[in-house]
Each structure stands twice: as structure tokens, then as C-alpha cells.
mmCIF file of C-alpha atoms in Angstrom:
data_model
loop_
_atom_site.group_PDB
_atom_site.id
_atom_site.type_symbol
_atom_site.label_atom_id
_atom_site.label_comp_id
_atom_site.label_asym_id
_atom_site.label_seq_id
_atom_site.Cartn_x
_atom_site.Cartn_y
_atom_site.Cartn_z
ATOM 1 C CA SER A 1 -216.886 60.131 16.983
ATOM 2 C CA ALA A 2 -217.393 59.945 13.217
ATOM 3 C CA GLU A 3 -221.149 60.250 13.632
ATOM 4 C CA LEU A 4 -223.555 63.082 14.280
ATOM 5 C CA THR A 5 -226.168 62.361 16.939
ATOM 6 C CA GLN A 6 -229.597 63.972 17.055
ATOM 7 C CA GLU A 7 -232.798 63.362 19.017
ATOM 8 C CA SER A 8 -234.860 60.836 17.084
ATOM 9 C CA SER A 9 -238.084 62.731 17.698
ATOM 10 C CA LEU A 10 -239.386 65.853 19.384
ATOM 11 C CA SER A 11 -242.726 67.527 19.735
ATOM 12 C CA VAL A 12 -243.649 71.150 20.297
ATOM 13 C CA ALA A 13 -246.949 72.886 20.933
ATOM 14 C CA LEU A 14 -248.065 75.337 18.278
ATOM 15 C CA GLY A 15 -246.483 78.719 18.961
ATOM 16 C CA GLN A 16 -243.925 77.381 21.415
ATOM 17 C CA THR A 17 -240.159 77.074 21.081
ATOM 18 C CA VAL A 18 -238.152 73.928 20.408
ATOM 19 C CA SER A 19 -234.446 73.235 20.012
ATOM 20 C CA ILE A 20 -232.992 70.328 18.059
ATOM 21 C CA THR A 21 -229.418 69.399 18.942
ATOM 22 C CA CYS A 22 -226.553 67.800 17.048
ATOM 23 C CA GLN A 23 -223.469 66.342 18.715
ATOM 24 C CA GLY A 24 -220.316 64.534 17.711
ATOM 25 C CA GLY A 25 -218.171 64.456 14.613
ATOM 26 C CA THR A 26 -216.143 67.579 14.039
ATOM 27 C CA LEU A 27 -218.674 70.137 15.173
ATOM 28 C CA ARG A 28 -215.992 72.000 17.091
ATOM 29 C CA ASP A 29 -213.878 72.364 13.932
ATOM 30 C CA TYR A 30 -216.381 73.160 11.191
ATOM 31 C CA PHE A 31 -219.619 75.033 10.702
ATOM 32 C CA THR A 32 -222.841 73.033 10.702
ATOM 33 C CA SER A 33 -225.741 73.021 8.264
ATOM 34 C CA TRP A 34 -229.356 72.052 8.921
ATOM 35 C CA TYR A 35 -231.900 70.688 6.483
ATOM 36 C CA GLN A 36 -235.679 70.441 6.728
ATOM 37 C CA GLN A 37 -237.374 67.602 4.903
ATOM 38 C CA ARG A 38 -241.122 67.229 4.633
ATOM 39 C CA PRO A 39 -242.536 63.815 3.652
ATOM 40 C CA GLY A 40 -242.057 63.063 -0.019
ATOM 41 C CA GLN A 41 -239.996 66.182 -0.641
ATOM 42 C CA ALA A 42 -236.342 66.981 -1.134
ATOM 43 C CA PRO A 43 -234.380 68.439 1.783
ATOM 44 C CA VAL A 44 -234.287 72.212 2.113
ATOM 45 C CA LEU A 45 -231.370 74.112 3.631
ATOM 46 C CA VAL A 46 -232.609 76.111 6.633
ATOM 47 C CA MET A 47 -229.293 77.003 8.293
ATOM 48 C CA TYR A 48 -225.656 77.050 7.232
ATOM 49 C CA GLY A 49 -222.427 78.320 8.705
ATOM 50 C CA THR A 50 -224.043 77.213 12.020
ATOM 51 C CA LYS A 51 -225.939 80.517 12.375
ATOM 52 C CA ARG A 52 -226.709 81.800 8.890
ATOM 53 C CA ARG A 53 -230.192 81.639 7.405
ATOM 54 C CA PRO A 54 -230.574 81.267 3.632
ATOM 55 C CA SER A 55 -232.820 83.792 1.965
ATOM 56 C CA GLY A 56 -236.471 82.828 2.247
ATOM 57 C CA ILE A 57 -236.117 80.985 5.551
ATOM 58 C CA PRO A 58 -238.243 82.600 8.303
ATOM 59 C CA ASP A 59 -236.386 84.336 11.098
ATOM 60 C CA ARG A 60 -238.044 82.061 13.661
ATOM 61 C CA PHE A 61 -235.261 79.629 12.726
ATOM 62 C CA SER A 62 -231.942 80.262 14.462
ATOM 63 C CA GLY A 63 -228.719 78.366 15.014
ATOM 64 C CA ALA A 64 -226.182 78.220 17.822
ATOM 65 C CA SER A 65 -223.150 76.325 19.006
ATOM 66 C CA VAL A 66 -222.167 75.912 22.648
ATOM 67 C CA GLY A 67 -219.439 73.615 23.905
ATOM 68 C CA GLY A 68 -219.421 71.486 20.768
ATOM 69 C CA ILE A 69 -223.188 70.982 20.774
ATOM 70 C CA VAL A 70 -224.930 72.631 17.850
ATOM 71 C CA SER A 71 -228.599 73.495 17.951
ATOM 72 C CA LEU A 72 -231.371 74.596 15.648
ATOM 73 C CA THR A 73 -234.085 76.544 17.443
ATOM 74 C CA ILE A 74 -237.550 77.246 16.131
ATOM 75 C CA THR A 75 -239.257 80.071 17.988
ATOM 76 C CA ALA A 76 -243.064 80.164 17.845
ATOM 77 C CA ALA A 77 -243.290 76.938 15.861
ATOM 78 C CA GLN A 78 -245.859 76.772 13.086
ATOM 79 C CA VAL A 79 -247.761 73.827 11.623
ATOM 80 C CA GLU A 80 -245.623 73.989 8.494
ATOM 81 C CA ASP A 81 -242.482 73.389 10.583
ATOM 82 C CA GLU A 82 -243.533 69.781 11.145
ATOM 83 C CA ALA A 83 -240.848 67.842 9.296
ATOM 84 C CA GLU A 84 -237.653 65.872 9.758
ATOM 85 C CA TYR A 85 -234.501 67.875 10.400
ATOM 86 C CA PHE A 86 -230.957 66.755 9.621
ATOM 87 C CA CYS A 87 -227.694 68.335 10.732
ATOM 88 C CA SER A 88 -224.578 68.050 8.609
ATOM 89 C CA SER A 89 -220.897 68.817 8.944
ATOM 90 C CA PRO A 90 -217.634 67.768 7.279
ATOM 91 C CA ASP A 91 -215.815 64.773 8.675
ATOM 92 C CA LYS A 92 -212.362 64.954 10.227
ATOM 93 C CA SER A 93 -210.653 64.988 6.848
ATOM 94 C CA GLY A 94 -212.728 67.949 5.734
ATOM 95 C CA ASN A 95 -213.424 66.203 2.447
ATOM 96 C CA SER A 96 -216.362 63.989 3.313
ATOM 97 C CA VAL A 97 -219.736 65.040 4.680
ATOM 98 C CA LEU A 98 -221.530 63.618 7.709
ATOM 99 C CA PHE A 99 -225.284 63.767 8.233
ATOM 100 C CA GLY A 100 -227.099 63.185 11.474
ATOM 101 C CA GLY A 101 -229.756 60.511 11.744
ATOM 102 C CA GLY A 102 -232.543 63.073 11.695
ATOM 103 C CA THR A 103 -235.073 64.447 14.177
ATOM 104 C CA LYS A 104 -238.771 64.089 13.435
ATOM 105 C CA LEU A 105 -240.502 67.183 14.735
ATOM 106 C CA THR A 106 -244.208 67.098 15.481
ATOM 107 C CA VAL A 107 -246.134 70.331 16.002
ATOM 108 C CA LEU A 108 -249.074 69.694 18.314
ATOM 109 C CA GLN B 1 -233.651 81.044 -8.638
ATOM 110 C CA VAL B 2 -231.607 77.883 -8.926
ATOM 111 C CA GLN B 3 -233.357 74.925 -10.479
ATOM 112 C CA LEU B 4 -231.995 71.415 -10.697
ATOM 113 C CA GLU B 5 -233.668 68.568 -12.554
ATOM 114 C CA GLU B 6 -232.485 64.989 -12.311
ATOM 115 C CA SER B 7 -233.241 62.163 -14.708
ATOM 116 C CA GLY B 8 -232.153 58.615 -15.410
ATOM 117 C CA GLY B 9 -233.497 56.665 -12.456
ATOM 118 C CA GLY B 10 -235.386 53.419 -12.706
ATOM 119 C CA PHE B 11 -235.248 49.718 -11.968
ATOM 120 C CA VAL B 12 -231.865 48.019 -12.229
ATOM 121 C CA LYS B 13 -230.907 44.413 -11.594
ATOM 122 C CA PRO B 14 -228.071 43.676 -9.167
ATOM 123 C CA GLY B 15 -224.789 43.940 -11.001
ATOM 124 C CA GLY B 16 -226.304 46.402 -13.449
ATOM 125 C CA SER B 17 -225.429 50.005 -14.137
ATOM 126 C CA LEU B 18 -226.966 53.482 -14.016
ATOM 127 C CA ARG B 19 -226.405 56.855 -15.593
ATOM 128 C CA LEU B 20 -228.025 59.824 -13.927
ATOM 129 C CA ALA B 21 -228.100 63.358 -15.271
ATOM 130 C CA CYS B 22 -228.861 66.704 -13.683
ATOM 131 C CA VAL B 23 -229.505 69.879 -15.607
ATOM 132 C CA ALA B 24 -229.049 73.165 -13.762
ATOM 133 C CA SER B 25 -230.305 76.687 -14.341
ATOM 134 C CA GLY B 26 -230.269 79.979 -12.491
ATOM 135 C CA LEU B 27 -226.624 79.837 -11.434
ATOM 136 C CA VAL B 28 -223.130 80.334 -12.836
ATOM 137 C CA PHE B 29 -222.717 76.629 -13.349
ATOM 138 C CA ARG B 30 -219.049 76.555 -14.283
ATOM 139 C CA GLU B 31 -218.204 78.156 -10.918
ATOM 140 C CA SER B 32 -220.351 75.801 -8.855
ATOM 141 C CA TYR B 33 -219.409 72.676 -6.980
ATOM 142 C CA MET B 34 -222.075 70.050 -7.641
ATOM 143 C CA ALA B 35 -222.896 66.943 -5.628
ATOM 144 C CA TRP B 36 -224.920 63.792 -5.756
ATOM 145 C CA VAL B 37 -226.622 63.035 -2.455
ATOM 146 C CA ARG B 38 -228.671 59.894 -1.990
ATOM 147 C CA GLN B 39 -231.196 58.875 0.589
ATOM 148 C CA SER B 40 -232.433 55.371 1.275
ATOM 149 C CA ALA B 41 -235.882 54.776 2.721
ATOM 150 C CA GLY B 42 -236.058 55.791 6.361
ATOM 151 C CA ARG B 43 -232.471 56.993 6.510
ATOM 152 C CA GLY B 44 -230.625 60.274 6.434
ATOM 153 C CA PRO B 45 -228.990 61.680 3.332
ATOM 154 C CA GLU B 46 -225.463 60.713 2.358
ATOM 155 C CA CYS B 47 -223.210 62.635 0.000
ATOM 156 C CA ILE B 48 -221.719 60.087 -2.366
ATOM 157 C CA SER B 49 -219.808 62.341 -4.725
ATOM 158 C CA TYR B 50 -219.036 65.931 -5.585
ATOM 159 C CA ILE B 51 -217.126 67.752 -8.308
ATOM 160 C CA SER B 52 -215.655 71.239 -8.516
ATOM 161 C CA GLY B 53 -216.582 73.761 -11.168
ATOM 162 C CA ASN B 54 -213.545 72.960 -13.300
ATOM 163 C CA GLY B 55 -213.820 69.219 -12.656
ATOM 164 C CA GLU B 56 -210.439 68.958 -10.968
ATOM 165 C CA ASP B 57 -211.608 68.362 -7.401
ATOM 166 C CA ILE B 58 -213.599 65.138 -7.122
ATOM 167 C CA TYR B 59 -214.700 63.184 -4.066
ATOM 168 C CA TYR B 60 -216.303 59.760 -3.746
ATOM 169 C CA ARG B 61 -217.762 58.187 -0.647
ATOM 170 C CA GLU B 62 -215.908 54.989 0.206
ATOM 171 C CA SER B 63 -218.963 52.826 -0.473
ATOM 172 C CA VAL B 64 -219.095 53.884 -4.145
ATOM 173 C CA LYS B 65 -215.404 54.423 -4.865
ATOM 174 C CA GLY B 66 -214.329 52.457 -7.928
ATOM 175 C CA ARG B 67 -217.947 51.852 -8.994
ATOM 176 C CA PHE B 68 -219.324 55.368 -9.511
ATOM 177 C CA THR B 69 -218.005 58.195 -11.694
ATOM 178 C CA ILE B 70 -219.060 61.823 -11.531
ATOM 179 C CA SER B 71 -218.574 64.171 -14.466
ATOM 180 C CA ARG B 72 -219.867 67.473 -15.743
ATOM 181 C CA ASP B 73 -220.499 69.354 -18.963
ATOM 182 C CA ASN B 74 -220.167 73.081 -18.365
ATOM 183 C CA THR B 75 -221.324 73.845 -21.879
ATOM 184 C CA ASN B 76 -224.726 72.355 -21.149
ATOM 185 C CA ASP B 77 -224.871 73.086 -17.392
ATOM 186 C CA SER B 78 -225.120 69.398 -16.557
ATOM 187 C CA VAL B 79 -223.618 66.978 -14.086
ATOM 188 C CA PHE B 80 -223.692 63.206 -14.401
ATOM 189 C CA LEU B 81 -223.311 60.148 -12.215
ATOM 190 C CA GLU B 82 -222.457 56.789 -13.702
ATOM 191 C CA GLY B 83 -222.506 53.691 -11.570
ATOM 192 C CA SER B 84 -221.755 50.033 -12.150
ATOM 193 C CA ASP B 85 -221.904 46.758 -10.245
ATOM 194 C CA LEU B 86 -224.970 48.014 -8.394
ATOM 195 C CA THR B 87 -226.253 46.260 -5.290
ATOM 196 C CA VAL B 88 -229.482 46.544 -3.332
ATOM 197 C CA GLU B 89 -227.597 48.913 -1.032
ATOM 198 C CA ASP B 90 -227.574 51.439 -3.880
ATOM 199 C CA THR B 91 -231.380 51.628 -3.865
ATOM 200 C CA ALA B 92 -232.234 55.223 -2.990
ATOM 201 C CA ILE B 93 -233.500 58.572 -4.143
ATOM 202 C CA TYR B 94 -230.583 60.331 -5.819
ATOM 203 C CA TYR B 95 -230.527 64.107 -5.512
ATOM 204 C CA CYS B 96 -228.387 66.585 -7.375
ATOM 205 C CA ALA B 97 -227.358 69.558 -5.214
ATOM 206 C CA THR B 98 -225.223 72.680 -5.312
ATOM 207 C CA VAL B 99 -222.388 72.761 -2.794
ATOM 208 C CA LYS B 100 -220.767 75.637 -0.959
ATOM 209 C CA TRP B 101 -217.658 75.402 1.187
ATOM 210 C CA GLU B 102 -217.537 78.198 3.766
ATOM 211 C CA GLY B 103 -215.818 76.851 6.869
ATOM 212 C CA GLY B 104 -218.115 73.887 6.506
ATOM 213 C CA VAL B 105 -220.132 72.394 3.698
ATOM 214 C CA SER B 106 -223.729 73.130 2.768
ATOM 215 C CA PHE B 107 -226.024 71.938 0.045
ATOM 216 C CA HIS B 108 -227.927 75.051 -0.922
ATOM 217 C CA SER B 109 -230.197 73.916 -3.722
ATOM 218 C CA TRP B 110 -231.588 70.460 -4.388
ATOM 219 C CA GLY B 111 -233.412 68.831 -7.243
ATOM 220 C CA GLN B 112 -236.526 66.760 -6.654
ATOM 221 C CA GLY B 113 -234.545 63.556 -6.994
ATOM 222 C CA THR B 114 -234.658 60.480 -9.178
ATOM 223 C CA VAL B 115 -235.375 57.015 -7.789
ATOM 224 C CA VAL B 116 -233.005 54.122 -8.366
ATOM 225 C CA ASN B 117 -234.345 50.713 -7.379
ATOM 226 C CA VAL B 118 -231.883 47.824 -7.512
ATOM 227 C CA SER B 119 -233.832 44.613 -7.402
ATOM 228 C CA SER B 120 -233.872 41.198 -9.015
#
């Protein structure tokens, strides 16, 4: 598939753990990136190289890949983690970039 | 700390043109791939163009190929996006971003974006 598929929405209780998944595209061939976007703000990179956290991103964010399904896990979710999350990976050619449709995360 | 600041957005009539600019600081600009990523209301981002540090590697998304041109000025740490024959489908927030290729592609730093509204 040339698309990346994510859950459209998820919710998590404050302090609990949630995983957002990304499937399709070329996830088996390339590393995946994840972006957090709060309303009215620009996206922020929270994970790259599938498992690498940029400086300044809390260690409650982690990434994994199992069987071609990539996930972003937030352990002990905080109120400030409520946002939309997008996965991204190159397309088959390696030149273009695919983005998932986004997952709106609500922290209850 | 990398900072990116876009400018040039506004209202454009269908068939019109745009010229966006992004000024960067806090990075070795001439060594950095730069991209323009746009996002329409309620949709995910889409990378429409990127350019290598020396300007020799350029990509355009199919939907803008032949209508948009990316360029850069390494003397003034700036990257530009020119577009013509705009349609309502080009209405979006346009972000400038730094790009890294490391077994995948990631957009590490983003500007705050500039809004382009194509409307009659």
C-alpha cells in the first residue's frame, strides 16, 4: 500500500499507557518518524529512526517496530500529551514522503 | 537552537501565484536539506518539495510538479517556494522544515507556518 494507516482517535487515562500504531507503505524498508501536533501549532518531531528520541522529548515517549507495524508508546501519559500524532516514512521510491492520516489522542 | 521563519502567505485568486520565503538560523544552513511541507485544514501534512544543501538534489510532489519551484540562497540562509497556476487545492498552511535522511526521512525543525488561501 502507498498509504500509512493510523487509528483515527484514541483516549488514555491520565498516567496510563497508550500505543499509537502505523501500518502500510514501506515501513519494513525504512525508519519511521512521529510528529506531535497541538491545535494551532506546527508539528513537532517526537521520534525518528523508529526508536530515536530528539533532544528535549520526554523519555515517556518510545518507538518500536514489530512485523511491519510501527508504534509510538506514551508511558504515564500527561495532560500535555493530548494532541494529534502523525507517522511518516519514505515511499517505495525512497524519494517521496508519506504521512499517516493522524491519530487524535485524548487524555482523560 | 534552530529557528525557521516563513513569510509570503496571503490570499490568492485561482490561477494566481505565490512566493514564500523561509529564513533559518541556528544551523549550518549550507549543509542542510530544507523542505516545504503543507497542511490543509483537517488533513495530515504533505511534503511538497525539498532541496539539498548545494541545491543539486530537488524533489517535487506530483501534485505541484511543473507549477512550483524551490530554491535557496546559502548566503542569506534562506529557502524559497514559488508557485503558479494556483488552485483551491493549494490552500494550506505552508511550513518550512529541516530534513534529515538517516535510513528514513525526518523533519527535525519546523517554522510556525504561513497561510496561503486560494479563493475567488
